[in-house]
Structure formats: structure tokens, C-alpha cells
């Protein structure tokens, strides 16, 4: 259960280990494959096949699976999508997830369009930290990247979240060569005006995205933004994900680099993913998935589901296919997996 105002949280014993002795304590749940944007790096405009509604887990099913994971030692859950806020009833789901005994951290990743209208309920679910995707600070470009003319809505959602005391607000920026790399300094300078954590994410070539041009990796991004001033490393805390964290002197916010490609973090990966269609993925960039929905719908017990989960987790791959240079085309679609 998420407790506000205290850091003294009794965490459940972690029973999820893989064969490389990595502890898995973080679950990302994609509640839908639907989205009100079509970002060029995530979906190919207009060509995405939606899952039939019956293929998507109900909230009750997700809650049951989440409960089993928490019993097994998952202490952090992130709700994602597609766009999580487009699914009806998501706030009630968040409230129920937040009550799972043993969960210490619940957060969401959103594109921000619907955030304003749901933010009160999101806060009442005990969520304090938000990740919001924002790949450009320019209105026209926003439409080109996302397919939707919604820069103002998203920016005002960010401001409202900031005024309501959400902290940290992490702005996820997927860096795209020739598209938003001219804005790296503008994003970096935002950290002087606001306590935001601006996170530059290396683009992952996955699924049917048409982006094939040269990639910009973290060292180059860091070199470019270092023209503003020295970037000092930030001490890590227990909520830290894979981002390498830095701060400019006198800045209110931080800079993060997420480097799935140039310096992959597979050896310390603590993540599992439940897709909207009820598959368990132990590696974002691997096509391997274990179907939890079919056994669940066929009436299997929690004990049987636990056994399937433990076995799948044990077999988590050592590293993702791009790390070992045997990628070929990574199948899948980020909006179904949840990023
Ligand atoms: N719709 C929500 C959003 O955009 O924040 C949540 C789902 S989205 C799939 C989760 C994260 O994955 C976003 O921050 C997005 O920028 C990131 N993402 C999607 N496709 C990506 C790609 N090809 N490479 C790197 N990050 C990607
Ligand atoms: Fe939708 Fe998020 Fe994918 Fe953009 S990144 S298309 S907002 S799921």
C-alpha cells in the first residue's frame, strides 16, 4: 500500500529472480494499446492494427495479476500504454492498484493530453511522480511528431501538475536526428526555470516505425548540452530507473540520459512488463512473450499463475538483441508494450 508522508514502508520479500541472479521488483503495466497520438517513433501513421477489445485484459484481470506480482516482491508499478488515460476507468484502477499491500511506488507515463481532466483523481490515487512525453517545445513540430495539434494542452497539463506539487515531473524526450535535435539546448535550459527532470531517450528502432536516419546517442547529446555549463552527476536514489542523472549548477531540475542502445543497462535490469493483451515480457526489445491471459481466463489458480510467472522470469534474457548485435528487425509495437 502506498503511504503518503513517510518513507518507512515495509517491502515484501523479493521472490522474483532470474537465472543471472537479477532481482525483479519493477512492473510496467500497459492498460491499453489505444492512443490519442501517433508519434512517428512509436506508431506508423494510420497503419496500426488495434487489438480487439476482448483481447485486452479487463481491469479485474490486471489487478489480479498485479496482486500476484506484488506478493512476489514487485514494489514499483508504472501504468502506461498506449495512452493510459484514454482507457475509461483508469483512475479507479490506479486507486485499486495503489491499495495493494506491499506496493511502495505507483506512477504513470502519459502523453499529457488528458492529464488535466484526470489529475485530481490521479493525485488521490497517491501518485506523486509523473512521466510526461514531450519531444518538442514547438507547436508546429509537435503536430508533425505526434500527429495531433495538442502542444498547448500538454504544456498546460505539465504546468498544472507542477502547480499541484507533483514531483518529480519527468519530461521524456525521444531524441530524433534531424527532427528535434535542434532543441536539445532549449530542453536543457528548461531545468533552470522548472524543477523538471528532462530525460533524453535514445530512439529504439522497434516495429514498423519509418525512422531510419542516423541516431543520436547520449554522449553526443551530453556534449551538445554541455555548452551551457558543466553537468554534475546526481546521487542515485531507490526510485532511480536506468537514467544517468546530472544537474547544471544552480538549476532547479535535472538532466537524465536513458541509453538503451549506446550503454545498455541489461545487467542491472529489474523490469518486467505486462502488455495490454496479457502477455508477460521480460525484455522490452525481445519478441519473447508469455501468455498469462489464456491460463487466467481458463480458470487457473493463483498458484498456477505464480508458477508460470516464476518460470518466465527465471528465463529472462541476459541482454536485449540490439546489445548483442543480432537484432534484425525488432518485432512489436511500442504502444502495445508500453515503453
Ligand atoms: N503514451 C504514453 C506516453 O507517450 O508517454 C505512454 C506510452 S509510451 C509507449 C512510453 C514511452 O515510450 C514514452 O516516453 C515514449 O516516448 C517512449 N517511446 C515510444 N517509442 C519509442 C522508441 N521507439 N524509442 C524510444 N522511446 C520510445
Ligand atoms: Fe501514443 Fe505514447 Fe506511442 Fe506517442 S509514444 S504514440 S503518445 S503510446
mmCIF file of C-alpha atoms and ligand atoms in Angstrom:
data_model
loop_
_atom_site.group_PDB
_atom_site.id
_atom_site.type_symbol
_atom_site.label_atom_id
_atom_site.label_comp_id
_atom_site.label_asym_id
_atom_site.label_seq_id
_atom_site.Cartn_x
_atom_site.Cartn_y
_atom_site.Cartn_z
ATOM 1 C CA UNK A 1 0.000 0.000 0.000
ATOM 2 C CA UNK A 2 1.331 3.459 -0.844
ATOM 3 C CA UNK A 3 1.700 5.559 2.269
ATOM 4 C CA UNK A 4 1.936 9.294 1.984
ATOM 5 C CA UNK A 5 4.216 11.411 4.107
ATOM 6 C CA UNK A 6 6.532 8.618 5.205
ATOM 7 C CA UNK A 7 9.422 6.700 3.774
ATOM 8 C CA UNK A 8 9.066 3.818 6.222
ATOM 9 C CA UNK A 9 7.481 1.212 4.007
ATOM 10 C CA UNK A 10 7.702 -2.497 4.672
ATOM 11 C CA UNK A 11 8.626 -4.081 1.374
ATOM 12 C CA UNK A 12 7.623 -7.669 0.622
ATOM 13 C CA UNK A 13 10.291 -10.301 0.222
ATOM 14 C CA UNK A 14 11.512 -10.451 -3.379
ATOM 15 C CA UNK A 15 10.905 -13.870 -4.857
ATOM 16 C CA UNK A 16 11.477 -12.866 -8.450
ATOM 17 C CA UNK A 17 14.979 -13.662 -9.606
ATOM 18 C CA UNK A 18 16.240 -14.712 -12.992
ATOM 19 C CA UNK A 19 18.950 -17.226 -13.725
ATOM 20 C CA UNK A 20 21.535 -14.411 -13.728
ATOM 21 C CA UNK A 21 20.521 -13.544 -10.141
ATOM 22 C CA UNK A 22 18.950 -10.231 -11.101
ATOM 23 C CA UNK A 23 16.164 -9.161 -8.729
ATOM 24 C CA UNK A 24 12.979 -8.094 -10.461
ATOM 25 C CA UNK A 25 10.976 -5.589 -8.443
ATOM 26 C CA UNK A 26 9.504 -3.278 -11.078
ATOM 27 C CA UNK A 27 6.445 -3.999 -13.230
ATOM 28 C CA UNK A 28 5.138 -1.840 -16.057
ATOM 29 C CA UNK A 29 1.520 -2.443 -16.929
ATOM 30 C CA UNK A 30 0.231 -1.328 -20.308
ATOM 31 C CA UNK A 31 -3.500 -0.826 -19.796
ATOM 32 C CA UNK A 32 -4.315 -0.233 -23.454
ATOM 33 C CA UNK A 33 -2.808 -0.296 -26.926
ATOM 34 C CA UNK A 34 -5.028 2.652 -27.903
ATOM 35 C CA UNK A 35 -3.606 6.130 -28.137
ATOM 36 C CA UNK A 36 -4.791 9.634 -28.961
ATOM 37 C CA UNK A 37 -1.446 10.378 -30.621
ATOM 38 C CA UNK A 38 0.533 8.678 -33.350
ATOM 39 C CA UNK A 39 4.130 9.520 -32.581
ATOM 40 C CA UNK A 40 6.419 8.880 -35.519
ATOM 41 C CA UNK A 41 8.863 6.848 -33.444
ATOM 42 C CA UNK A 42 6.162 4.706 -31.849
ATOM 43 C CA UNK A 43 3.474 4.170 -34.480
ATOM 44 C CA UNK A 44 3.456 4.395 -38.224
ATOM 45 C CA UNK A 45 0.780 6.904 -39.117
ATOM 46 C CA UNK A 46 -2.543 5.214 -39.784
ATOM 47 C CA UNK A 47 -1.174 1.682 -40.151
ATOM 48 C CA UNK A 48 -1.540 0.328 -36.658
ATOM 49 C CA UNK A 49 -3.718 -2.708 -36.024
ATOM 50 C CA UNK A 50 -5.701 -2.288 -32.840
ATOM 51 C CA UNK A 51 -6.289 -5.269 -30.601
ATOM 52 C CA UNK A 52 -9.928 -6.345 -30.416
ATOM 53 C CA UNK A 53 -11.429 -5.225 -27.090
ATOM 54 C CA UNK A 54 -11.889 -8.833 -25.977
ATOM 55 C CA UNK A 55 -8.124 -9.405 -26.309
ATOM 56 C CA UNK A 56 -7.333 -6.665 -23.827
ATOM 57 C CA UNK A 57 -7.227 -7.601 -20.162
ATOM 58 C CA UNK A 58 -10.043 -6.256 -18.019
ATOM 59 C CA UNK A 59 -9.057 -4.171 -15.005
ATOM 60 C CA UNK A 60 -10.077 -7.061 -12.738
ATOM 61 C CA UNK A 61 -7.697 -9.356 -14.633
ATOM 62 C CA UNK A 62 -4.881 -6.802 -14.468
ATOM 63 C CA UNK A 63 -5.470 -6.268 -10.794
ATOM 64 C CA UNK A 64 -5.338 -9.988 -10.091
ATOM 65 C CA UNK A 65 -2.045 -10.333 -11.969
ATOM 66 C CA UNK A 66 -0.647 -7.186 -10.331
ATOM 67 C CA UNK A 67 -1.600 -8.585 -6.914
ATOM 68 C CA UNK A 68 0.315 -11.793 -7.604
ATOM 69 C CA UNK A 69 3.352 -9.795 -8.720
ATOM 70 C CA UNK A 70 3.271 -7.669 -5.582
ATOM 71 C CA UNK A 71 3.085 -10.839 -3.474
ATOM 72 C CA UNK A 72 6.194 -11.968 -5.323
ATOM 73 C CA UNK A 73 8.068 -8.814 -4.389
ATOM 74 C CA UNK A 74 7.219 -6.246 -7.030
ATOM 75 C CA UNK A 75 7.308 -2.936 -5.156
ATOM 76 C CA UNK A 76 7.136 -0.465 -8.053
ATOM 77 C CA UNK A 77 4.409 -0.365 -10.676
ATOM 78 C CA UNK A 78 4.185 2.036 -13.589
ATOM 79 C CA UNK A 79 0.955 2.250 -15.564
ATOM 80 C CA UNK A 80 1.490 3.008 -19.215
ATOM 81 C CA UNK A 81 0.015 2.287 -22.627
ATOM 82 C CA UNK A 82 -0.725 3.188 -25.486
ATOM 83 C CA UNK A 83 -2.017 6.215 -23.718
ATOM 84 C CA UNK A 84 -3.193 5.033 -20.296
ATOM 85 C CA UNK A 85 -5.519 7.983 -19.766
ATOM 86 C CA UNK A 86 -7.669 7.142 -22.819
ATOM 87 C CA UNK A 87 -8.923 3.964 -21.178
ATOM 88 C CA UNK A 88 -12.191 4.506 -19.341
ATOM 89 C CA UNK A 89 -11.971 3.823 -15.620
ATOM 90 C CA UNK A 90 -8.181 4.103 -15.437
ATOM 91 C CA UNK A 91 -8.262 6.356 -12.366
ATOM 92 C CA UNK A 92 -10.349 3.854 -10.387
ATOM 93 C CA UNK A 93 -7.893 1.173 -11.488
ATOM 94 C CA UNK A 94 -4.997 3.309 -10.243
ATOM 95 C CA UNK A 95 -6.725 3.738 -6.894
ATOM 96 C CA UNK A 96 -7.173 -0.045 -6.574
ATOM 97 C CA UNK A 97 -3.566 -0.757 -7.567
ATOM 98 C CA UNK A 98 -2.345 1.812 -5.044
ATOM 99 C CA UNK A 99 -4.036 -0.193 -2.287
ATOM 100 C CA UNK A 100 -2.089 -3.394 -2.982
ATOM 101 C CA UNK A 101 -0.312 -4.345 0.227
ATOM 102 C CA UNK A 102 3.455 -4.184 -0.309
ATOM 103 C CA UNK A 103 3.483 -1.695 -3.177
ATOM 104 C CA UNK A 104 5.679 1.291 -2.366
ATOM 105 C CA UNK A 105 5.550 3.235 -5.594
ATOM 106 C CA UNK A 106 2.927 3.748 -8.275
ATOM 107 C CA UNK A 107 3.447 6.069 -11.212
ATOM 108 C CA UNK A 108 2.187 6.661 -14.738
ATOM 109 C CA UNK A 109 3.642 7.603 -18.089
ATOM 110 C CA UNK A 110 1.323 9.742 -20.178
ATOM 111 C CA UNK A 111 1.374 11.921 -23.250
ATOM 112 C CA UNK A 112 -0.400 14.564 -21.172
ATOM 113 C CA UNK A 113 -3.386 15.364 -23.408
ATOM 114 C CA UNK A 114 -5.982 14.115 -20.917
ATOM 115 C CA UNK A 115 -3.934 14.721 -17.821
ATOM 116 C CA UNK A 116 -5.621 17.992 -16.873
ATOM 117 C CA UNK A 117 -9.098 16.449 -16.610
ATOM 118 C CA UNK A 118 -7.929 13.428 -14.597
ATOM 119 C CA UNK A 119 -5.243 14.978 -12.460
ATOM 120 C CA UNK A 120 -7.300 15.286 -9.266
ATOM 121 C CA UNK A 121 -8.130 11.572 -9.255
ATOM 122 C CA UNK A 122 -4.567 10.682 -10.173
ATOM 123 C CA UNK A 123 -3.373 12.606 -7.139
ATOM 124 C CA UNK A 124 -5.933 10.926 -4.909
ATOM 125 C CA UNK A 125 -4.552 7.532 -6.009
ATOM 126 C CA UNK A 126 -1.364 8.531 -4.194
ATOM 127 C CA UNK A 127 0.623 9.189 -7.342
ATOM 128 C CA UNK A 128 3.264 11.826 -6.773
ATOM 129 C CA UNK A 129 5.587 11.314 -9.703
ATOM 130 C CA UNK A 130 4.625 11.723 -13.349
ATOM 131 C CA UNK A 131 6.414 10.958 -16.591
ATOM 132 C CA UNK A 132 5.122 13.043 -19.468
ATOM 133 C CA UNK A 133 6.295 12.660 -23.045
ATOM 134 C CA UNK A 134 7.264 15.909 -24.716
ATOM 135 C CA UNK A 135 9.506 15.703 -27.750
ATOM 136 C CA UNK A 136 9.435 19.309 -28.851
ATOM 137 C CA UNK A 137 8.764 22.759 -27.437
ATOM 138 C CA UNK A 138 7.484 23.970 -30.804
ATOM 139 C CA UNK A 139 3.787 23.873 -31.570
ATOM 140 C CA UNK A 140 4.058 23.049 -35.289
ATOM 141 C CA UNK A 141 6.661 20.404 -34.779
ATOM 142 C CA UNK A 142 4.578 18.861 -32.026
ATOM 143 C CA UNK A 143 1.888 18.149 -34.588
ATOM 144 C CA UNK A 144 4.409 16.710 -37.035
ATOM 145 C CA UNK A 145 5.826 14.344 -34.436
ATOM 146 C CA UNK A 146 2.619 13.266 -32.727
ATOM 147 C CA UNK A 147 0.040 13.719 -35.471
ATOM 148 C CA UNK A 148 -2.049 15.879 -33.113
ATOM 149 C CA UNK A 149 -2.190 19.639 -32.625
ATOM 150 C CA UNK A 150 -2.074 19.413 -28.837
ATOM 151 C CA UNK A 151 1.044 21.236 -27.715
ATOM 152 C CA UNK A 152 -0.936 23.762 -25.663
ATOM 153 C CA UNK A 153 -2.981 21.091 -23.868
ATOM 154 C CA UNK A 154 0.106 19.104 -22.977
ATOM 155 C CA UNK A 155 2.106 22.109 -21.851
ATOM 156 C CA UNK A 156 -0.761 23.388 -19.688
ATOM 157 C CA UNK A 157 -1.155 19.901 -18.167
ATOM 158 C CA UNK A 158 2.526 19.987 -17.255
ATOM 159 C CA UNK A 159 2.094 23.398 -15.642
ATOM 160 C CA UNK A 160 -0.972 22.278 -13.673
ATOM 161 C CA UNK A 161 0.828 19.155 -12.470
ATOM 162 C CA UNK A 162 3.727 21.364 -11.401
ATOM 163 C CA UNK A 163 1.400 23.774 -9.555
ATOM 164 C CA UNK A 164 -0.301 20.839 -7.812
ATOM 165 C CA UNK A 165 3.017 19.710 -6.396
ATOM 166 C CA UNK A 166 3.707 16.565 -8.418
ATOM 167 C CA UNK A 167 7.412 15.876 -8.071
ATOM 168 C CA UNK A 168 9.427 14.966 -9.900
ATOM 169 C CA UNK A 169 7.797 15.616 -13.237
ATOM 170 C CA UNK A 170 9.942 13.800 -15.763
ATOM 171 C CA UNK A 171 9.768 15.024 -19.333
ATOM 172 C CA UNK A 172 10.578 12.181 -21.711
ATOM 173 C CA UNK A 173 12.254 13.433 -24.881
ATOM 174 C CA UNK A 174 12.993 10.833 -27.551
ATOM 175 C CA UNK A 175 15.898 12.363 -29.449
ATOM 176 C CA UNK A 176 15.391 12.160 -33.198
ATOM 177 C CA UNK A 177 18.178 13.148 -35.534
ATOM 178 C CA UNK A 178 17.119 15.967 -37.877
ATOM 179 C CA UNK A 179 13.764 16.341 -36.127
ATOM 180 C CA UNK A 180 14.224 17.649 -32.597
ATOM 181 C CA UNK A 181 17.999 17.716 -32.141
ATOM 182 C CA UNK A 182 17.921 21.471 -32.746
ATOM 183 C CA UNK A 183 16.043 21.801 -29.422
ATOM 184 C CA UNK A 184 18.428 19.994 -27.108
ATOM 185 C CA UNK A 185 19.661 23.256 -25.576
ATOM 186 C CA UNK A 186 16.124 24.585 -25.125
ATOM 187 C CA UNK A 187 15.122 21.427 -23.290
ATOM 188 C CA UNK A 188 18.242 21.552 -21.164
ATOM 189 C CA UNK A 189 17.613 25.214 -20.272
ATOM 190 C CA UNK A 190 14.119 24.333 -19.044
ATOM 191 C CA UNK A 191 15.817 22.848 -15.978
ATOM 192 C CA UNK A 192 16.843 26.358 -14.897
ATOM 193 C CA UNK A 193 13.243 27.579 -14.904
ATOM 194 C CA UNK A 194 11.471 24.495 -13.532
ATOM 195 C CA UNK A 195 12.344 21.545 -11.274
ATOM 196 C CA UNK A 196 11.631 19.156 -14.138
ATOM 197 C CA UNK A 197 13.757 16.150 -14.910
ATOM 198 C CA UNK A 198 14.380 16.353 -18.639
ATOM 199 C CA UNK A 199 15.261 12.864 -19.838
ATOM 200 C CA UNK A 200 16.824 12.415 -23.232
ATOM 201 C CA UNK A 201 15.928 8.948 -24.503
ATOM 202 C CA UNK A 202 17.819 7.206 -27.277
ATOM 203 C CA UNK A 203 15.457 6.177 -30.037
ATOM 204 C CA UNK A 204 14.892 2.429 -30.148
ATOM 205 C CA UNK A 205 14.263 1.026 -33.614
ATOM 206 C CA UNK A 206 11.287 -1.194 -32.952
ATOM 207 C CA UNK A 207 8.365 -2.388 -35.022
ATOM 208 C CA UNK A 208 7.194 -0.562 -38.116
ATOM 209 C CA UNK A 209 8.488 2.939 -37.414
ATOM 210 C CA UNK A 210 9.764 4.579 -40.619
ATOM 211 C CA UNK A 211 12.664 6.336 -38.886
ATOM 212 C CA UNK A 212 15.863 5.015 -40.335
ATOM 213 C CA UNK A 213 18.175 8.010 -40.247
ATOM 214 C CA UNK A 214 21.274 8.274 -38.126
ATOM 215 C CA UNK A 215 20.762 8.032 -34.407
ATOM 216 C CA UNK A 216 21.888 10.475 -31.757
ATOM 217 C CA UNK A 217 23.350 8.801 -28.730
ATOM 218 C CA UNK A 218 23.737 10.102 -25.204
ATOM 219 C CA UNK A 219 27.454 11.077 -25.355
ATOM 220 C CA UNK A 220 26.767 13.365 -28.311
ATOM 221 C CA UNK A 221 23.664 14.827 -26.659
ATOM 222 C CA UNK A 222 25.655 15.417 -23.479
ATOM 223 C CA UNK A 223 28.434 17.107 -25.411
ATOM 224 C CA UNK A 224 25.956 19.431 -27.126
ATOM 225 C CA UNK A 225 24.140 20.500 -23.963
ATOM 226 C CA UNK A 226 27.379 20.846 -22.003
ATOM 227 C CA UNK A 227 27.921 24.094 -23.893
ATOM 228 C CA UNK A 228 25.509 25.558 -21.317
ATOM 229 C CA UNK A 229 27.828 24.653 -18.444
ATOM 230 C CA UNK A 230 29.277 21.681 -16.591
ATOM 231 C CA UNK A 231 26.909 18.811 -15.868
ATOM 232 C CA UNK A 232 27.395 17.421 -12.390
ATOM 233 C CA UNK A 233 26.352 13.824 -11.613
ATOM 234 C CA UNK A 234 23.414 13.423 -9.216
ATOM 235 C CA UNK A 235 23.452 10.828 -6.425
ATOM 236 C CA UNK A 236 21.133 7.940 -7.180
ATOM 237 C CA UNK A 237 18.132 7.030 -5.042
ATOM 238 C CA UNK A 238 15.915 3.960 -4.714
ATOM 239 C CA UNK A 239 13.362 5.259 -7.233
ATOM 240 C CA UNK A 240 16.021 5.632 -9.896
ATOM 241 C CA UNK A 241 15.431 3.815 -13.119
ATOM 242 C CA UNK A 242 18.057 3.396 -15.789
ATOM 243 C CA UNK A 243 18.554 7.143 -16.333
ATOM 244 C CA UNK A 244 22.029 8.546 -15.772
ATOM 245 C CA UNK A 245 21.293 11.724 -13.842
ATOM 246 C CA UNK A 246 23.034 15.104 -13.993
ATOM 247 C CA UNK A 247 22.410 18.672 -12.984
ATOM 248 C CA UNK A 248 23.671 22.051 -14.128
ATOM 249 C CA UNK A 249 24.938 24.291 -11.371
ATOM 250 C CA UNK A 250 22.091 26.435 -9.978
ATOM 251 C CA UNK A 251 19.493 24.539 -11.998
ATOM 252 C CA UNK A 252 16.169 23.660 -10.376
ATOM 253 C CA UNK A 253 15.750 20.493 -12.370
ATOM 254 C CA UNK A 254 17.857 17.671 -13.689
ATOM 255 C CA UNK A 255 19.017 16.127 -16.907
ATOM 256 C CA UNK A 256 18.747 12.387 -17.461
ATOM 257 C CA UNK A 257 20.087 10.166 -20.213
ATOM 258 C CA UNK A 258 18.357 6.900 -20.992
ATOM 259 C CA UNK A 259 20.722 4.824 -23.069
ATOM 260 C CA UNK A 260 19.135 1.562 -24.116
ATOM 261 C CA UNK A 261 21.408 1.412 -27.148
ATOM 262 C CA UNK A 262 24.736 3.146 -26.503
ATOM 263 C CA UNK A 263 25.223 1.783 -22.989
ATOM 264 C CA UNK A 264 22.575 -0.744 -22.305
ATOM 265 C CA UNK A 265 21.612 -1.404 -18.706
ATOM 266 C CA UNK A 266 20.683 -5.063 -19.180
ATOM 267 C CA UNK A 267 22.996 -6.347 -16.450
ATOM 268 C CA UNK A 268 21.070 -4.416 -13.812
ATOM 269 C CA UNK A 269 17.633 -4.576 -15.440
ATOM 270 C CA UNK A 270 14.925 -5.017 -12.776
ATOM 271 C CA UNK A 271 11.916 -4.641 -15.104
ATOM 272 C CA UNK A 272 9.042 -6.773 -16.207
ATOM 273 C CA UNK A 273 6.217 -5.768 -18.493
ATOM 274 C CA UNK A 274 2.608 -6.830 -18.716
ATOM 275 C CA UNK A 275 1.205 -5.979 -22.136
ATOM 276 C CA UNK A 276 -2.359 -4.822 -22.699
ATOM 277 C CA UNK A 277 -3.155 -8.227 -24.176
ATOM 278 C CA UNK A 278 -1.958 -10.023 -21.061
ATOM 279 C CA UNK A 279 1.490 -11.166 -22.110
ATOM 280 C CA UNK A 280 4.437 -11.059 -19.771
ATOM 281 C CA UNK A 281 7.573 -9.618 -21.360
ATOM 282 C CA UNK A 282 10.840 -9.935 -19.530
ATOM 283 C CA UNK A 283 12.756 -7.801 -22.049
ATOM 284 C CA UNK A 284 11.424 -4.746 -23.859
ATOM 285 C CA UNK A 285 13.378 -5.420 -27.021
ATOM 286 C CA UNK A 286 12.920 -9.160 -27.208
ATOM 287 C CA UNK A 287 9.975 -10.629 -29.105
ATOM 288 C CA UNK A 288 9.540 -13.342 -26.471
ATOM 289 C CA UNK A 289 6.294 -13.120 -24.514
ATOM 290 C CA UNK A 290 4.461 -15.458 -22.163
ATOM 291 C CA UNK A 291 0.699 -15.574 -22.377
ATOM 292 C CA UNK A 292 -0.876 -15.070 -18.939
ATOM 293 C CA UNK A 293 -4.346 -14.240 -20.248
ATOM 294 C CA UNK A 294 -5.244 -17.682 -21.601
ATOM 295 C CA UNK A 295 -4.465 -19.589 -18.388
ATOM 296 C CA UNK A 296 -6.114 -16.851 -16.377
ATOM 297 C CA UNK A 297 -9.295 -16.999 -18.479
ATOM 298 C CA UNK A 298 -9.222 -20.803 -18.354
ATOM 299 C CA UNK A 299 -9.618 -20.589 -14.619
ATOM 300 C CA UNK A 300 -6.144 -21.324 -13.363
ATOM 301 C CA UNK A 301 -5.382 -20.675 -9.710
ATOM 302 C CA UNK A 302 -3.073 -18.002 -8.327
ATOM 303 C CA UNK A 303 -0.592 -20.769 -7.519
ATOM 304 C CA UNK A 304 -0.567 -21.934 -11.146
ATOM 305 C CA UNK A 305 -0.197 -18.362 -12.422
ATOM 306 C CA UNK A 306 2.630 -17.830 -9.961
ATOM 307 C CA UNK A 307 4.440 -20.856 -11.336
ATOM 308 C CA UNK A 308 4.126 -19.579 -14.920
ATOM 309 C CA UNK A 309 5.404 -16.170 -13.830
ATOM 310 C CA UNK A 310 8.354 -17.565 -11.872
ATOM 311 C CA UNK A 311 9.428 -19.748 -14.771
ATOM 312 C CA UNK A 312 9.147 -16.913 -17.293
ATOM 313 C CA UNK A 313 11.088 -14.541 -15.069
ATOM 314 C CA UNK A 314 13.806 -17.125 -14.467
ATOM 315 C CA UNK A 315 14.356 -17.283 -18.241
ATOM 316 C CA UNK A 316 14.722 -13.502 -18.697
ATOM 317 C CA UNK A 317 17.333 -12.980 -21.420
ATOM 318 C CA UNK A 318 20.773 -11.838 -20.358
ATOM 319 C CA UNK A 319 20.649 -8.810 -22.647
ATOM 320 C CA UNK A 320 18.489 -7.348 -25.383
ATOM 321 C CA UNK A 321 19.124 -8.245 -29.032
ATOM 322 C CA UNK A 322 20.462 -4.809 -30.006
ATOM 323 C CA UNK A 323 23.098 -5.187 -27.304
ATOM 324 C CA UNK A 324 24.450 -8.374 -28.797
ATOM 325 C CA UNK A 325 24.252 -7.094 -32.380
ATOM 326 C CA UNK A 326 21.929 -9.845 -33.529
ATOM 327 C CA UNK A 327 18.843 -7.728 -33.727
ATOM 328 C CA UNK A 328 17.491 -7.970 -37.246
ATOM 329 C CA UNK A 329 14.118 -6.246 -37.082
ATOM 330 C CA UNK A 330 12.735 -5.968 -33.562
ATOM 331 C CA UNK A 331 9.141 -7.017 -33.929
ATOM 332 C CA UNK A 332 6.350 -5.438 -31.945
ATOM 333 C CA UNK A 333 4.898 -2.049 -31.373
ATOM 334 C CA UNK A 334 5.913 0.220 -28.529
ATOM 335 C CA UNK A 335 2.357 1.379 -27.919
ATOM 336 C CA UNK A 336 1.286 -2.220 -27.205
ATOM 337 C CA UNK A 337 4.228 -2.908 -24.913
ATOM 338 C CA UNK A 338 4.179 0.366 -23.023
ATOM 339 C CA UNK A 339 7.741 1.591 -23.498
HETATM 340 N N1 LIG B 1 1.532 7.222 -24.271
HETATM 341 C C1 LIG B 1 2.373 7.404 -23.167
HETATM 342 C C2 LIG B 1 3.497 8.339 -23.477
HETATM 343 O O1 LIG B 1 3.772 8.555 -24.649
HETATM 344 O O2 LIG B 1 4.107 8.853 -22.553
HETATM 345 C C3 LIG B 1 2.891 6.110 -22.589
HETATM 346 C C4 LIG B 1 3.303 5.024 -23.541
HETATM 347 S S1 LIG B 1 4.776 5.345 -24.471
HETATM 348 C C5 LIG B 1 4.928 3.873 -25.405
HETATM 349 C C6 LIG B 1 6.018 5.223 -23.208
HETATM 350 C C7 LIG B 1 7.324 5.875 -23.530
HETATM 351 O O3 LIG B 1 7.938 5.166 -24.575
HETATM 352 C C8 LIG B 1 7.225 7.316 -23.970
HETATM 353 O O4 LIG B 1 8.022 8.142 -23.162
HETATM 354 C C9 LIG B 1 7.741 7.310 -25.380
HETATM 355 O O5 LIG B 1 8.431 8.483 -25.691
HETATM 356 C C10 LIG B 1 8.653 6.095 -25.361
HETATM 357 N N2 LIG B 1 8.876 5.522 -26.690
HETATM 358 C C11 LIG B 1 7.946 5.110 -27.569
HETATM 359 N N3 LIG B 1 8.526 4.635 -28.690
HETATM 360 C C12 LIG B 1 9.870 4.745 -28.506
HETATM 361 C C13 LIG B 1 11.016 4.428 -29.292
HETATM 362 N N4 LIG B 1 10.899 3.890 -30.499
HETATM 363 N N5 LIG B 1 12.236 4.687 -28.772
HETATM 364 C C14 LIG B 1 12.380 5.235 -27.539
HETATM 365 N N6 LIG B 1 11.337 5.550 -26.738
HETATM 366 C C15 LIG B 1 10.101 5.327 -27.216
HETATM 367 FE FE1 LIG B 2 0.968 7.202 -28.089
HETATM 368 FE FE2 LIG B 2 2.863 7.324 -26.254
HETATM 369 FE FE3 LIG B 2 3.256 5.955 -28.516
HETATM 370 FE FE4 LIG B 2 3.145 8.577 -28.628
HETATM 371 S S1 LIG B 2 4.694 7.371 -27.524
HETATM 372 S S2 LIG B 2 2.045 7.169 -29.993
HETATM 373 S S3 LIG B 2 1.702 9.065 -27.081
HETATM 374 S S4 LIG B 2 1.815 5.483 -26.946
#
